[in-house]
């Protein structure tokens, strides 16, 4: 079974349609892609997830906007 880890890859603020500002943390899952010939561990990036500071999660839309899951509020990165 391959090893995995989750690392923080970004943190930024977004402004919601309500005018509220939120801090969002991006976390990326990585998979151990090391082969027998590798001398060091080689991590391969997988999917990113987004959490809202203070609790909850957010989804990133195809247009680059974020939607806070708990409230459905649309946000743009500032």
PDB file of N, CA, C and O in Angstrom, residues 11-46:
ATOM      1  N   UNK A  11      -2.601  29.549   1.679  1.00  0.00           N
ATOM      2  CA  UNK A  11      -3.562  30.161   2.594  1.00  0.00           C
ATOM      3  C   UNK A  11      -3.825  31.570   2.082  1.00  0.00           C
ATOM      4  O   UNK A  11      -2.884  32.292   1.764  1.00  0.00           O
ATOM      5  N   UNK A  12      -5.097  31.947   1.981  1.00  0.00           N
ATOM      6  CA  UNK A  12      -5.451  33.227   1.383  1.00  0.00           C
ATOM      7  C   UNK A  12      -6.805  33.683   1.884  1.00  0.00           C
ATOM      8  O   UNK A  12      -7.522  32.929   2.547  1.00  0.00           O
ATOM      9  N   UNK A  13      -7.151  34.935   1.565  1.00  0.00           N
ATOM     10  CA  UNK A  13      -8.445  35.489   1.973  1.00  0.00           C
ATOM     11  C   UNK A  13      -9.376  35.590   0.776  1.00  0.00           C
ATOM     12  O   UNK A  13      -8.923  35.800  -0.357  1.00  0.00           O
ATOM     13  N   UNK A  14     -10.648  35.427   1.062  1.00  0.00           N
ATOM     14  CA  UNK A  14     -11.699  35.591   0.057  1.00  0.00           C
ATOM     15  C   UNK A  14     -12.746  36.539   0.627  1.00  0.00           C
ATOM     16  O   UNK A  14     -12.897  36.661   1.840  1.00  0.00           O
ATOM     17  N   UNK A  15     -13.446  37.218  -0.272  1.00  0.00           N
ATOM     18  CA  UNK A  15     -14.533  38.099   0.136  1.00  0.00           C
ATOM     19  C   UNK A  15     -15.830  37.509  -0.386  1.00  0.00           C
ATOM     20  O   UNK A  15     -15.967  37.229  -1.577  1.00  0.00           O
ATOM     21  N   UNK A  16     -16.786  37.331   0.529  1.00  0.00           N
ATOM     22  CA  UNK A  16     -18.055  36.726   0.172  1.00  0.00           C
ATOM     23  C   UNK A  16     -19.049  37.733  -0.364  1.00  0.00           C
ATOM     24  O   UNK A  16     -18.874  38.946  -0.234  1.00  0.00           O
ATOM     25  N   UNK A  17     -20.113  37.222  -0.956  1.00  0.00           N
ATOM     26  CA  UNK A  17     -21.173  38.078  -1.502  1.00  0.00           C
ATOM     27  C   UNK A  17     -21.845  38.907  -0.395  1.00  0.00           C
ATOM     28  O   UNK A  17     -22.441  39.941  -0.674  1.00  0.00           O
ATOM     29  N   UNK A  18     -21.695  38.486   0.864  1.00  0.00           N
ATOM     30  CA  UNK A  18     -22.237  39.226   2.001  1.00  0.00           C
ATOM     31  C   UNK A  18     -21.331  40.380   2.427  1.00  0.00           C
ATOM     32  O   UNK A  18     -21.718  41.192   3.251  1.00  0.00           O
ATOM     33  N   UNK A  19     -20.104  40.396   1.874  1.00  0.00           N
ATOM     34  CA  UNK A  19     -19.117  41.392   2.275  1.00  0.00           C
ATOM     35  C   UNK A  19     -18.154  40.881   3.334  1.00  0.00           C
ATOM     36  O   UNK A  19     -17.161  41.538   3.637  1.00  0.00           O
ATOM     37  N   UNK A  20     -18.447  39.719   3.915  1.00  0.00           N
ATOM     38  CA  UNK A  20     -17.555  39.128   4.917  1.00  0.00           C
ATOM     39  C   UNK A  20     -16.273  38.624   4.267  1.00  0.00           C
ATOM     40  O   UNK A  20     -16.281  38.162   3.121  1.00  0.00           O
ATOM     41  N   UNK A  21     -15.174  38.706   5.020  1.00  0.00           N
ATOM     42  CA  UNK A  21     -13.879  38.204   4.558  1.00  0.00           C
ATOM     43  C   UNK A  21     -13.556  36.935   5.334  1.00  0.00           C
ATOM     44  O   UNK A  21     -13.705  36.883   6.559  1.00  0.00           O
ATOM     45  N   UNK A  22     -13.128  35.906   4.624  1.00  0.00           N
ATOM     46  CA  UNK A  22     -12.798  34.612   5.215  1.00  0.00           C
ATOM     47  C   UNK A  22     -11.383  34.223   4.834  1.00  0.00           C
ATOM     48  O   UNK A  22     -10.901  34.571   3.753  1.00  0.00           O
ATOM     49  N   UNK A  23     -10.718  33.466   5.716  1.00  0.00           N
ATOM     50  CA  UNK A  23      -9.409  32.895   5.407  1.00  0.00           C
ATOM     51  C   UNK A  23      -9.611  31.444   5.010  1.00  0.00           C
ATOM     52  O   UNK A  23     -10.260  30.684   5.732  1.00  0.00           O
ATOM     53  N   UNK A  24      -9.054  31.075   3.865  1.00  0.00           N
ATOM     54  CA  UNK A  24      -9.178  29.707   3.359  1.00  0.00           C
ATOM     55  C   UNK A  24      -7.785  29.081   3.284  1.00  0.00           C
ATOM     56  O   UNK A  24      -6.824  29.718   2.848  1.00  0.00           O
ATOM     57  N   UNK A  25      -7.707  27.841   3.717  1.00  0.00           N
ATOM     58  CA  UNK A  25      -6.467  27.070   3.649  1.00  0.00           C
ATOM     59  C   UNK A  25      -6.630  25.971   2.609  1.00  0.00           C
ATOM     60  O   UNK A  25      -7.620  25.245   2.622  1.00  0.00           O
ATOM     61  N   UNK A  26      -5.657  25.893   1.705  1.00  0.00           N
ATOM     62  CA  UNK A  26      -5.630  24.818   0.709  1.00  0.00           C
ATOM     63  C   UNK A  26      -4.711  23.716   1.224  1.00  0.00           C
ATOM     64  O   UNK A  26      -3.582  23.982   1.638  1.00  0.00           O
ATOM     65  N   UNK A  27      -5.209  22.490   1.214  1.00  0.00           N
ATOM     66  CA  UNK A  27      -4.420  21.328   1.600  1.00  0.00           C
ATOM     67  C   UNK A  27      -4.413  20.336   0.441  1.00  0.00           C
ATOM     68  O   UNK A  27      -5.456  20.045  -0.131  1.00  0.00           O
ATOM     69  N   UNK A  28      -3.229  19.857   0.110  1.00  0.00           N
ATOM     70  CA  UNK A  28      -3.068  18.943  -1.014  1.00  0.00           C
ATOM     71  C   UNK A  28      -2.669  17.565  -0.520  1.00  0.00           C
ATOM     72  O   UNK A  28      -1.766  17.431   0.308  1.00  0.00           O
ATOM     73  N   UNK A  29      -3.345  16.549  -1.025  1.00  0.00           N
ATOM     74  CA  UNK A  29      -2.989  15.163  -0.726  1.00  0.00           C
ATOM     75  C   UNK A  29      -1.868  14.751  -1.671  1.00  0.00           C
ATOM     76  O   UNK A  29      -1.931  15.012  -2.874  1.00  0.00           O
ATOM     77  N   UNK A  30      -0.835  14.128  -1.114  1.00  0.00           N
ATOM     78  CA  UNK A  30       0.279  13.650  -1.927  1.00  0.00           C
ATOM     79  C   UNK A  30       0.421  12.145  -1.771  1.00  0.00           C
ATOM     80  O   UNK A  30       0.185  11.592  -0.701  1.00  0.00           O
ATOM     81  N   UNK A  31       0.831  11.510  -2.863  1.00  0.00           N
ATOM     82  CA  UNK A  31       1.028  10.064  -2.912  1.00  0.00           C
ATOM     83  C   UNK A  31       2.513   9.776  -3.077  1.00  0.00           C
ATOM     84  O   UNK A  31       3.199  10.452  -3.860  1.00  0.00           O
ATOM     85  N   UNK A  32       3.023   8.800  -2.356  1.00  0.00           N
ATOM     86  CA  UNK A  32       4.423   8.398  -2.473  1.00  0.00           C
ATOM     87  C   UNK A  32       4.629   7.704  -3.818  1.00  0.00           C
ATOM     88  O   UNK A  32       4.101   6.632  -4.069  1.00  0.00           O
ATOM     89  N   UNK A  33       5.375   8.369  -4.707  1.00  0.00           N
ATOM     90  CA  UNK A  33       5.639   7.822  -6.033  1.00  0.00           C
ATOM     91  C   UNK A  33       7.051   7.293  -6.183  1.00  0.00           C
ATOM     92  O   UNK A  33       7.585   7.181  -7.295  1.00  0.00           O
ATOM     93  N   UNK A  34       7.692   6.967  -5.060  1.00  0.00           N
ATOM     94  CA  UNK A  34       9.072   6.498  -5.063  1.00  0.00           C
ATOM     95  C   UNK A  34       9.175   5.145  -5.763  1.00  0.00           C
ATOM     96  O   UNK A  34       8.362   4.252  -5.537  1.00  0.00           O
ATOM     97  N   UNK A  35      10.188   5.017  -6.617  1.00  0.00           N
ATOM     98  CA  UNK A  35      10.470   3.737  -7.274  1.00  0.00           C
ATOM     99  C   UNK A  35      11.723   3.127  -6.662  1.00  0.00           C
ATOM    100  O   UNK A  35      12.429   3.783  -5.887  1.00  0.00           O
ATOM    101  N   UNK A  36      12.023   1.914  -7.015  1.00  0.00           N
ATOM    102  CA  UNK A  36      13.185   1.210  -6.466  1.00  0.00           C
ATOM    103  C   UNK A  36      14.481   1.966  -6.769  1.00  0.00           C
ATOM    104  O   UNK A  36      15.390   2.014  -5.954  1.00  0.00           O
ATOM    105  N   UNK A  37      14.563   2.626  -7.922  1.00  0.00           N
ATOM    106  CA  UNK A  37      15.793   3.318  -8.305  1.00  0.00           C
ATOM    107  C   UNK A  37      15.925   4.722  -7.709  1.00  0.00           C
ATOM    108  O   UNK A  37      16.980   5.337  -7.807  1.00  0.00           O
ATOM    109  N   UNK A  38      14.876   5.240  -7.075  1.00  0.00           N
ATOM    110  CA  UNK A  38      14.935   6.573  -6.466  1.00  0.00           C
ATOM    111  C   UNK A  38      15.766   6.535  -5.185  1.00  0.00           C
ATOM    112  O   UNK A  38      15.664   5.607  -4.393  1.00  0.00           O
ATOM    113  N   UNK A  39      16.568   7.584  -4.988  1.00  0.00           N
ATOM    114  CA  UNK A  39      17.373   7.686  -3.767  1.00  0.00           C
ATOM    115  C   UNK A  39      16.615   8.409  -2.660  1.00  0.00           C
ATOM    116  O   UNK A  39      16.955   8.297  -1.497  1.00  0.00           O
ATOM    117  N   UNK A  40      15.604   9.194  -3.023  1.00  0.00           N
ATOM    118  CA  UNK A  40      14.823   9.954  -2.065  1.00  0.00           C
ATOM    119  C   UNK A  40      13.334   9.741  -2.352  1.00  0.00           C
ATOM    120  O   UNK A  40      12.946   9.401  -3.463  1.00  0.00           O
ATOM    121  N   UNK A  41      12.526  10.005  -1.340  1.00  0.00           N
ATOM    122  CA  UNK A  41      11.080   9.890  -1.508  1.00  0.00           C
ATOM    123  C   UNK A  41      10.599  10.907  -2.534  1.00  0.00           C
ATOM    124  O   UNK A  41      11.003  12.062  -2.521  1.00  0.00           O
ATOM    125  N   UNK A  42       9.761  10.475  -3.445  1.00  0.00           N
ATOM    126  CA  UNK A  42       9.211  11.346  -4.489  1.00  0.00           C
ATOM    127  C   UNK A  42       7.707  11.429  -4.280  1.00  0.00           C
ATOM    128  O   UNK A  42       6.987  10.434  -4.411  1.00  0.00           O
ATOM    129  N   UNK A  43       7.233  12.639  -3.925  1.00  0.00           N
ATOM    130  CA  UNK A  43       5.812  12.851  -3.665  1.00  0.00           C
ATOM    131  C   UNK A  43       5.119  13.393  -4.904  1.00  0.00           C
ATOM    132  O   UNK A  43       5.610  14.303  -5.553  1.00  0.00           O
ATOM    133  N   UNK A  44       3.964  12.829  -5.220  1.00  0.00           N
ATOM    134  CA  UNK A  44       3.168  13.238  -6.377  1.00  0.00           C
ATOM    135  C   UNK A  44       1.895  13.911  -5.855  1.00  0.00           C
ATOM    136  O   UNK A  44       1.182  13.335  -5.024  1.00  0.00           O
ATOM    137  N   UNK A  45       1.632  15.135  -6.325  1.00  0.00           N
ATOM    138  CA  UNK A  45       0.443  15.871  -5.881  1.00  0.00           C
ATOM    139  C   UNK A  45      -0.830  15.225  -6.401  1.00  0.00           C
ATOM    140  O   UNK A  45      -0.915  14.832  -7.560  1.00  0.00           O
ATOM    141  N   UNK A  46      -1.813  15.180  -5.518  1.00  0.00           N
ATOM    142  CA  UNK A  46      -3.141  14.697  -5.869  1.00  0.00           C
ATOM    143  C   UNK A  46      -4.138  15.839  -5.779  1.00  0.00           C
ATOM    144  O   UNK A  46      -3.837  16.969  -6.161  1.00  0.00           O
TER     145      UNK A  46
END
